[in-house]
């Protein structure tokens, strides 16, 4: 339903072993999907923040300790703000330019040891610091000012209250803050419905 209403791709993905896997996908008829079922990505910084964002500090710190796919700057204050904001809203909004999005997608499928050190350093600088690509309401006071949005993501939970899957709504357009909030809340509601359907629960 979300996919049809927004005329875009919506996926369900999760961490499987030490990789991120796209498990399900819906896309409007006749529209090229923004992802493919079965696609796999490394689960290591800077890829994978949304898979630990709502799962508590232990999960976040464990992910941060993984060998990064690319060199990445860690701004702990910014990351703390991102966690607080996404915990409050129930969804994450990621902003990337088209060039940055292509780079991030290309980088995600490359193992760190396959790249020369000089290239890893350059790509790492282009990808930027952890949490820098996350849109935060407090930074954009003008409700009429549109903002480029790459995707919106929201978590589902298992019976133990841990993150299970992430629903991702691909956007790739500029949206007003009110539209961002509307789509984010709708995606979070869909994720909550899945959580309830599988007998899961939100963490206390």
C-alpha positions as protocol buffer text, in pm:
chain_id: "A"
residue {
  index: 1
  type: UNK
  ca { x: 0 y: 0 z: 0 }
}
residue {
  index: 2
  type: UNK
  ca { x: 277 y: 245 z: 93 }
}
residue {
  index: 3
  type: UNK
  ca { x: 461 y: 159 z: -224 }
}
residue {
  index: 4
  type: UNK
  ca { x: 155 y: 233 z: -439 }
}
residue {
  index: 5
  type: UNK
  ca { x: 61 y: 550 z: -253 }
}
residue {
  index: 6
  type: UNK
  ca { x: 411 y: 694 z: -279 }
}
residue {
  index: 7
  type: UNK
  ca { x: 476 y: 553 z: -627 }
}
residue {
  index: 8
  type: UNK
  ca { x: 809 y: 412 z: -517 }
}
residue {
  index: 9
  type: UNK
  ca { x: 990 y: 100 z: -398 }
}
residue {
  index: 10
  type: UNK
  ca { x: 947 y: -31 z: -44 }
}
residue {
  index: 11
  type: UNK
  ca { x: 1172 y: -308 z: 91 }
}
residue {
  index: 12
  type: UNK
  ca { x: 1206 y: -525 z: 399 }
}
residue {
  index: 13
  type: UNK
  ca { x: 1564 y: -614 z: 488 }
}
residue {
  index: 14
  type: UNK
  ca { x: 1754 y: -758 z: 783 }
}
residue {
  index: 15
  type: UNK
  ca { x: 2095 y: -861 z: 907 }
}
residue {
  index: 16
  type: UNK
  ca { x: 2162 y: -1225 z: 815 }
}
residue {
  index: 17
  type: UNK
  ca { x: 2490 y: -1346 z: 963 }
}
residue {
  index: 18
  type: UNK
  ca { x: 2741 y: -1072 z: 895 }
}
residue {
  index: 19
  type: UNK
  ca { x: 2558 y: -931 z: 592 }
}
residue {
  index: 20
  type: UNK
  ca { x: 2251 y: -719 z: 522 }
}
residue {
  index: 21
  type: UNK
  ca { x: 1999 y: -890 z: 295 }
}
residue {
  index: 22
  type: UNK
  ca { x: 1698 y: -754 z: 105 }
}
residue {
  index: 23
  type: UNK
  ca { x: 1420 y: -1001 z: 192 }
}
residue {
  index: 24
  type: UNK
  ca { x: 1102 y: -860 z: 35 }
}
residue {
  index: 25
  type: UNK
  ca { x: 1017 y: -586 z: -211 }
}
residue {
  index: 26
  type: UNK
  ca { x: 713 y: -409 z: -349 }
}
residue {
  index: 27
  type: UNK
  ca { x: 717 y: -162 z: -637 }
}
residue {
  index: 28
  type: UNK
  ca { x: 439 y: -6 z: -848 }
}
residue {
  index: 29
  type: UNK
  ca { x: 370 y: -184 z: -1179 }
}
residue {
  index: 30
  type: UNK
  ca { x: 582 y: -55 z: -1463 }
}
residue {
  index: 31
  type: UNK
  ca { x: 827 y: 122 z: -1234 }
}
residue {
  index: 32
  type: UNK
  ca { x: 1188 y: 10 z: -1206 }
}
residue {
  index: 33
  type: UNK
  ca { x: 1255 y: -109 z: -851 }
}
residue {
  index: 34
  type: UNK
  ca { x: 1524 y: 71 z: -652 }
}
residue {
  index: 35
  type: UNK
  ca { x: 1655 y: -259 z: -510 }
}
residue {
  index: 36
  type: UNK
  ca { x: 1644 y: -634 z: -570 }
}
residue {
  index: 37
  type: UNK
  ca { x: 1542 y: -921 z: -344 }
}
residue {
  index: 38
  type: UNK
  ca { x: 1853 y: -1112 z: -245 }
}
residue {
  index: 39
  type: UNK
  ca { x: 2092 y: -817 z: -266 }
}
residue {
  index: 40
  type: UNK
  ca { x: 2359 y: -840 z: 4 }
}
residue {
  index: 41
  type: UNK
  ca { x: 2565 y: -567 z: 167 }
}
residue {
  index: 42
  type: UNK
  ca { x: 2842 y: -569 z: 426 }
}
residue {
  index: 43
  type: UNK
  ca { x: 2715 y: -505 z: 779 }
}
residue {
  index: 44
  type: UNK
  ca { x: 2994 y: -271 z: 891 }
}
residue {
  index: 45
  type: UNK
  ca { x: 3041 y: 106 z: 922 }
}
residue {
  index: 46
  type: UNK
  ca { x: 2947 y: 316 z: 740 }
}
residue {
  index: 47
  type: UNK
  ca { x: 2680 y: 72 z: 615 }
}
residue {
  index: 48
  type: UNK
  ca { x: 2413 y: -56 z: 852 }
}
residue {
  index: 49
  type: UNK
  ca { x: 2338 y: 214 z: 1109 }
}
residue {
  index: 50
  type: UNK
  ca { x: 1962 y: 170 z: 1065 }
}
residue {
  index: 51
  type: UNK
  ca { x: 1991 y: -199 z: 1163 }
}
residue {
  index: 52
  type: UNK
  ca { x: 2113 y: -116 z: 1514 }
}
residue {
  index: 53
  type: UNK
  ca { x: 1971 y: 232 z: 1564 }
}
residue {
  index: 54
  type: UNK
  ca { x: 1666 y: 118 z: 1763 }
}
residue {
  index: 55
  type: UNK
  ca { x: 1825 y: -186 z: 1931 }
}
residue {
  index: 56
  type: UNK
  ca { x: 1998 y: -27 z: 2228 }
}
residue {
  index: 57
  type: UNK
  ca { x: 2350 y: 93 z: 2297 }
}
residue {
  index: 58
  type: UNK
  ca { x: 2505 y: -256 z: 2313 }
}
residue {
  index: 59
  type: UNK
  ca { x: 2400 y: -332 z: 1956 }
}
residue {
  index: 60
  type: UNK
  ca { x: 2518 y: 10 z: 1836 }
}
residue {
  index: 61
  type: UNK
  ca { x: 2859 y: -23 z: 2003 }
}
residue {
  index: 62
  type: UNK
  ca { x: 2901 y: -378 z: 1869 }
}
residue {
  index: 63
  type: UNK
  ca { x: 2840 y: -251 z: 1515 }
}
residue {
  index: 64
  type: UNK
  ca { x: 3079 y: 40 z: 1564 }
}
residue {
  index: 65
  type: UNK
  ca { x: 3354 y: -206 z: 1663 }
}
residue {
  index: 66
  type: UNK
  ca { x: 3326 y: -398 z: 1336 }
}
residue {
  index: 67
  type: UNK
  ca { x: 3604 y: -343 z: 1080 }
}
residue {
  index: 68
  type: UNK
  ca { x: 3472 y: -60 z: 861 }
}
residue {
  index: 69
  type: UNK
  ca { x: 3409 y: -108 z: 492 }
}
residue {
  index: 70
  type: UNK
  ca { x: 3564 y: 234 z: 441 }
}
residue {
  index: 71
  type: UNK
  ca { x: 3742 y: 480 z: 669 }
}
residue {
  index: 72
  type: UNK
  ca { x: 3474 y: 680 z: 847 }
}
residue {
  index: 73
  type: UNK
  ca { x: 3470 y: 970 z: 1091 }
}
residue {
  index: 74
  type: UNK
  ca { x: 3282 y: 908 z: 1413 }
}
residue {
  index: 75
  type: UNK
  ca { x: 3112 y: 1214 z: 1560 }
}
residue {
  index: 76
  type: UNK
  ca { x: 2972 y: 1068 z: 1882 }
}
residue {
  index: 77
  type: UNK
  ca { x: 2771 y: 1379 z: 1968 }
}
residue {
  index: 78
  type: UNK
  ca { x: 2604 y: 1376 z: 1627 }
}
residue {
  index: 79
  type: UNK
  ca { x: 2541 y: 1003 z: 1650 }
}
residue {
  index: 80
  type: UNK
  ca { x: 2383 y: 1044 z: 1996 }
}
residue {
  index: 81
  type: UNK
  ca { x: 2153 y: 1314 z: 1856 }
}
residue {
  index: 82
  type: UNK
  ca { x: 2055 y: 1086 z: 1566 }
}
residue {
  index: 83
  type: UNK
  ca { x: 1970 y: 800 z: 1804 }
}
residue {
  index: 84
  type: UNK
  ca { x: 1761 y: 1029 z: 2024 }
}
residue {
  index: 85
  type: UNK
  ca { x: 1576 y: 1181 z: 1728 }
}
residue {
  index: 86
  type: UNK
  ca { x: 1501 y: 848 z: 1558 }
}
residue {
  index: 87
  type: UNK
  ca { x: 1393 y: 694 z: 1889 }
}
residue {
  index: 88
  type: UNK
  ca { x: 1150 y: 982 z: 1933 }
}
residue {
  index: 89
  type: UNK
  ca { x: 1002 y: 971 z: 1583 }
}
residue {
  index: 90
  type: UNK
  ca { x: 1023 y: 596 z: 1519 }
}
residue {
  index: 91
  type: UNK
  ca { x: 1181 y: 642 z: 1176 }
}
residue {
  index: 92
  type: UNK
  ca { x: 1504 y: 757 z: 1009 }
}
residue {
  index: 93
  type: UNK
  ca { x: 1529 y: 995 z: 715 }
}
residue {
  index: 94
  type: UNK
  ca { x: 1846 y: 974 z: 509 }
}
residue {
  index: 95
  type: UNK
  ca { x: 1957 y: 1250 z: 275 }
}
residue {
  index: 96
  type: UNK
  ca { x: 2197 y: 1192 z: -12 }
}
residue {
  index: 97
  type: UNK
  ca { x: 2263 y: 1370 z: -339 }
}
residue {
  index: 98
  type: UNK
  ca { x: 2218 y: 1150 z: -650 }
}
residue {
  index: 99
  type: UNK
  ca { x: 2597 y: 1128 z: -687 }
}
residue {
  index: 100
  type: UNK
  ca { x: 2639 y: 1048 z: -317 }
}
residue {
  index: 101
  type: UNK
  ca { x: 2366 y: 785 z: -336 }
}
residue {
  index: 102
  type: UNK
  ca { x: 2535 y: 612 z: -630 }
}
residue {
  index: 103
  type: UNK
  ca { x: 2868 y: 621 z: -449 }
}
residue {
  index: 104
  type: UNK
  ca { x: 2716 y: 481 z: -130 }
}
residue {
  index: 105
  type: UNK
  ca { x: 2545 y: 197 z: -321 }
}
residue {
  index: 106
  type: UNK
  ca { x: 2865 y: 113 z: -511 }
}
residue {
  index: 107
  type: UNK
  ca { x: 3072 y: 125 z: -194 }
}
residue {
  index: 108
  type: UNK
  ca { x: 2829 y: -100 z: -8 }
}
residue {
  index: 109
  type: UNK
  ca { x: 2899 y: -393 z: -237 }
}
residue {
  index: 110
  type: UNK
  ca { x: 3278 y: -368 z: -218 }
}
residue {
  index: 111
  type: UNK
  ca { x: 3490 y: -547 z: 40 }
}
residue {
  index: 112
  type: UNK
  ca { x: 3739 y: -321 z: 213 }
}
residue {
  index: 113
  type: UNK
  ca { x: 4038 y: -540 z: 122 }
}
residue {
  index: 114
  type: UNK
  ca { x: 3955 y: -515 z: -250 }
}
residue {
  index: 115
  type: UNK
  ca { x: 4033 y: -143 z: -261 }
}
residue {
  index: 116
  type: UNK
  ca { x: 4378 y: 21 z: -265 }
}
residue {
  index: 117
  type: UNK
  ca { x: 4437 y: 220 z: 58 }
}
residue {
  index: 118
  type: UNK
  ca { x: 4447 y: 553 z: -128 }
}
residue {
  index: 119
  type: UNK
  ca { x: 4109 y: 487 z: -293 }
}
residue {
  index: 120
  type: UNK
  ca { x: 3956 y: 375 z: 37 }
}
residue {
  index: 121
  type: UNK
  ca { x: 4064 y: 703 z: 197 }
}
residue {
  index: 122
  type: UNK
  ca { x: 3915 y: 916 z: -82 }
}
residue {
  index: 123
  type: UNK
  ca { x: 3587 y: 724 z: -88 }
}
residue {
  index: 124
  type: UNK
  ca { x: 3569 y: 739 z: 290 }
}
residue {
  index: 125
  type: UNK
  ca { x: 3597 y: 1118 z: 280 }
}
residue {
  index: 126
  type: UNK
  ca { x: 3318 y: 1137 z: 21 }
}
residue {
  index: 127
  type: UNK
  ca { x: 3086 y: 911 z: 219 }
}
residue {
  index: 128
  type: UNK
  ca { x: 3132 y: 1144 z: 522 }
}
residue {
  index: 129
  type: UNK
  ca { x: 3087 y: 1085 z: 892 }
}
residue {
  index: 130
  type: UNK
  ca { x: 2839 y: 849 z: 1058 }
}
residue {
  index: 131
  type: UNK
  ca { x: 2504 y: 1014 z: 1109 }
}
residue {
  index: 132
  type: UNK
  ca { x: 2585 y: 1312 z: 889 }
}
residue {
  index: 133
  type: UNK
  ca { x: 2339 y: 1200 z: 621 }
}
residue {
  index: 134
  type: UNK
  ca { x: 2046 y: 1179 z: 863 }
}
residue {
  index: 135
  type: UNK
  ca { x: 1782 y: 1451 z: 841 }
}
residue {
  index: 136
  type: UNK
  ca { x: 1698 y: 1600 z: 1181 }
}
residue {
  index: 137
  type: UNK
  ca { x: 1381 y: 1802 z: 1240 }
}
residue {
  index: 138
  type: UNK
  ca { x: 1555 y: 2047 z: 1472 }
}
residue {
  index: 139
  type: UNK
  ca { x: 1794 y: 2155 z: 1195 }
}
residue {
  index: 140
  type: UNK
  ca { x: 1518 y: 2268 z: 960 }
}
residue {
  index: 141
  type: UNK
  ca { x: 1287 y: 2518 z: 1124 }
}
residue {
  index: 142
  type: UNK
  ca { x: 1128 y: 2645 z: 801 }
}
residue {
  index: 143
  type: UNK
  ca { x: 824 y: 2422 z: 734 }
}
residue {
  index: 144
  type: UNK
  ca { x: 806 y: 2545 z: 374 }
}
residue {
  index: 145
  type: UNK
  ca { x: 1166 y: 2460 z: 287 }
}
residue {
  index: 146
  type: UNK
  ca { x: 1197 y: 2131 z: 93 }
}
residue {
  index: 147
  type: UNK
  ca { x: 1479 y: 1892 z: 171 }
}
residue {
  index: 148
  type: UNK
  ca { x: 1638 y: 1621 z: -48 }
}
residue {
  index: 149
  type: UNK
  ca { x: 1543 y: 1278 z: 82 }
}
residue {
  index: 150
  type: UNK
  ca { x: 1706 y: 955 z: -29 }
}
residue {
  index: 151
  type: UNK
  ca { x: 1503 y: 712 z: 183 }
}
residue {
  index: 152
  type: UNK
  ca { x: 1297 y: 669 z: 499 }
}
residue {
  index: 153
  type: UNK
  ca { x: 1340 y: 364 z: 724 }
}
residue {
  index: 154
  type: UNK
  ca { x: 1155 y: 220 z: 1024 }
}
residue {
  index: 155
  type: UNK
  ca { x: 1216 y: -91 z: 1238 }
}
residue {
  index: 156
  type: UNK
  ca { x: 1012 y: -399 z: 1320 }
}
residue {
  index: 157
  type: UNK
  ca { x: 1072 y: -592 z: 1643 }
}
residue {
  index: 158
  type: UNK
  ca { x: 1073 y: -956 z: 1750 }
}
residue {
  index: 159
  type: UNK
  ca { x: 916 y: -1115 z: 2058 }
}
residue {
  index: 160
  type: UNK
  ca { x: 1217 y: -1015 z: 2269 }
}
residue {
  index: 161
  type: UNK
  ca { x: 1188 y: -650 z: 2175 }
}
residue {
  index: 162
  type: UNK
  ca { x: 1495 y: -651 z: 1949 }
}
residue {
  index: 163
  type: UNK
  ca { x: 1509 y: -512 z: 1598 }
}
residue {
  index: 164
  type: UNK
  ca { x: 1409 y: -774 z: 1344 }
}
residue {
  index: 165
  type: UNK
  ca { x: 1371 y: -609 z: 1003 }
}
residue {
  index: 166
  type: UNK
  ca { x: 1392 y: -260 z: 860 }
}
residue {
  index: 167
  type: UNK
  ca { x: 1125 y: -131 z: 623 }
}
residue {
  index: 168
  type: UNK
  ca { x: 1269 y: 114 z: 373 }
}
residue {
  index: 169
  type: UNK
  ca { x: 1071 y: 356 z: 158 }
}
residue {
  index: 170
  type: UNK
  ca { x: 1282 y: 492 z: -129 }
}
residue {
  index: 171
  type: UNK
  ca { x: 1215 y: 857 z: -209 }
}
residue {
  index: 172
  type: UNK
  ca { x: 1488 y: 1022 z: -418 }
}
residue {
  index: 173
  type: UNK
  ca { x: 1316 y: 1362 z: -423 }
}
residue {
  index: 174
  type: UNK
  ca { x: 1283 y: 1688 z: -235 }
}
residue {
  index: 175
  type: UNK
  ca { x: 1006 y: 1687 z: 25 }
}
residue {
  index: 176
  type: UNK
  ca { x: 865 y: 1952 z: 257 }
}
residue {
  index: 177
  type: UNK
  ca { x: 911 y: 1872 z: 628 }
}
residue {
  index: 178
  type: UNK
  ca { x: 538 y: 1801 z: 659 }
}
residue {
  index: 179
  type: UNK
  ca { x: 559 y: 1542 z: 378 }
}
residue {
  index: 180
  type: UNK
  ca { x: 866 y: 1385 z: 536 }
}
residue {
  index: 181
  type: UNK
  ca { x: 682 y: 1350 z: 866 }
}
residue {
  index: 182
  type: UNK
  ca { x: 368 y: 1213 z: 697 }
}
residue {
  index: 183
  type: UNK
  ca { x: 559 y: 944 z: 509 }
}
residue {
  index: 184
  type: UNK
  ca { x: 775 y: 865 z: 811 }
}
residue {
  index: 185
  type: UNK
  ca { x: 473 y: 816 z: 1038 }
}
residue {
  index: 186
  type: UNK
  ca { x: 298 y: 600 z: 777 }
}
residue {
  index: 187
  type: UNK
  ca { x: 608 y: 380 z: 740 }
}
residue {
  index: 188
  type: UNK
  ca { x: 648 y: 350 z: 1118 }
}
residue {
  index: 189
  type: UNK
  ca { x: 281 y: 251 z: 1147 }
}
residue {
  index: 190
  type: UNK
  ca { x: 331 y: -19 z: 881 }
}
residue {
  index: 191
  type: UNK
  ca { x: 635 y: -148 z: 1072 }
}
residue {
  index: 192
  type: UNK
  ca { x: 435 y: -154 z: 1396 }
}
residue {
  index: 193
  type: UNK
  ca { x: 161 y: -354 z: 1222 }
}
residue {
  index: 194
  type: UNK
  ca { x: 417 y: -613 z: 1109 }
}
residue {
  index: 195
  type: UNK
  ca { x: 562 y: -626 z: 1461 }
}
residue {
  index: 196
  type: UNK
  ca { x: 215 y: -699 z: 1603 }
}
residue {
  index: 197
  type: UNK
  ca { x: 140 y: -956 z: 1331 }
}
residue {
  index: 198
  type: UNK
  ca { x: 450 y: -1163 z: 1413 }
}
residue {
  index: 199
  type: UNK
  ca { x: 399 y: -1141 z: 1788 }
}
residue {
  index: 200
  type: UNK
  ca { x: 676 y: -890 z: 1843 }
}
residue {
  index: 201
  type: UNK
  ca { x: 687 y: -597 z: 2082 }
}
residue {
  index: 202
  type: UNK
  ca { x: 854 y: -261 z: 2106 }
}
residue {
  index: 203
  type: UNK
  ca { x: 1145 y: -247 z: 2352 }
}
residue {
  index: 204
  type: UNK
  ca { x: 1063 y: -109 z: 2694 }
}
